[in-house]
Phi, psi and omega in degrees: 000123180299141165253159185291344186248029189291320185300349179262017188303328189290348179287349205230020190294332191220154181318307187293330168294325178290322165315299184305308188293329182283327180299314176306311191291331180285325170299316192292314179296324174293317181290320179293320175295318183294305193264323194105146189301298186307324184275359177260112170265170179288328176309309179294336187287298189311307166305326177296329187267000187057038185244154159286142176320315181296316177298332182287318182292354179279337178263328185229170181261320195187152172308318173290340171288340168295317186300307173302322171305309183302322172288325174287331173304315181292309173312318180290334182285314177295317175295321178300319178302308173313310191286340185271359178293122180295132195271003189252359184273184188282161181303329182279329178294315186293306174305319177303308183300319188296318183300315170310303185293326172305307174302321182290319178299309181299332172290321188285328180257020193298329182290342184233010183301306178318308179303305177312315192273346182228319183281352181299336188285341176284351178297168172295166182300303175327296184289333177298318185289330179295300182309307185303315183303315177297304172308319181295315167316314183296303185302328171305316180296313180291326179295314176305307184302305174302318177303317181299310178304329175291310182296330168278357174067036174252351162240145183233098170227143189277327178227114184295335175292310181285329160326297186299302183297321184281331180290307173306327173296312191280336173284317186292327173293357179305316187307336195280336186223357187284134182235108182309335184263009185292181198279328186253127173285158180317314183304315188294316177297322181302316180305310188292326179302309174294323172303306188284322177294333189276321177295317180290349176261004173068037175308128185305158178301129180091354180299158184278113185257001186269000000 
């Protein structure tokens, strides 16, 4: 699958440049999350990094390019997680793995999760279509798992599409409150998510929840 930042490969030709670029992306993600994409200026980003404007543009082409790369990085992680779900397990096992993988990505990308879930709408039309295509591909993985569970009579839902959207909405909202340093570790939070999502989908008695 093509990524949105292929045209900028020349910026990361050496390890030092790659490290600087990663630092710029992290700083941009922090400012976009804190202030919003439109309210964050390139001058502010340069000050945050203690860089001159000209030095900043030696590593990037535009503010939108930063947003595209941040969003694409998160999309890469979510899609990789979905593709790692074992295809031959039962629907309940696969759904549990999908939930745990999603929450792991949220934890790993917690600094830029708000940017991924909200600020992507500020991208150009072409870039938004790219993002929507990747989000649809991720959603399709979950739809297939839930549909398989309904076919196997492990889930009891009247509409697979609605069940998919409700499940994703529940998972996506976790970035709003999840704290990696909080009182409950990720595996325990994931246990609770699996339990509640399975309950919402009417998982049959004895279904595998772990």
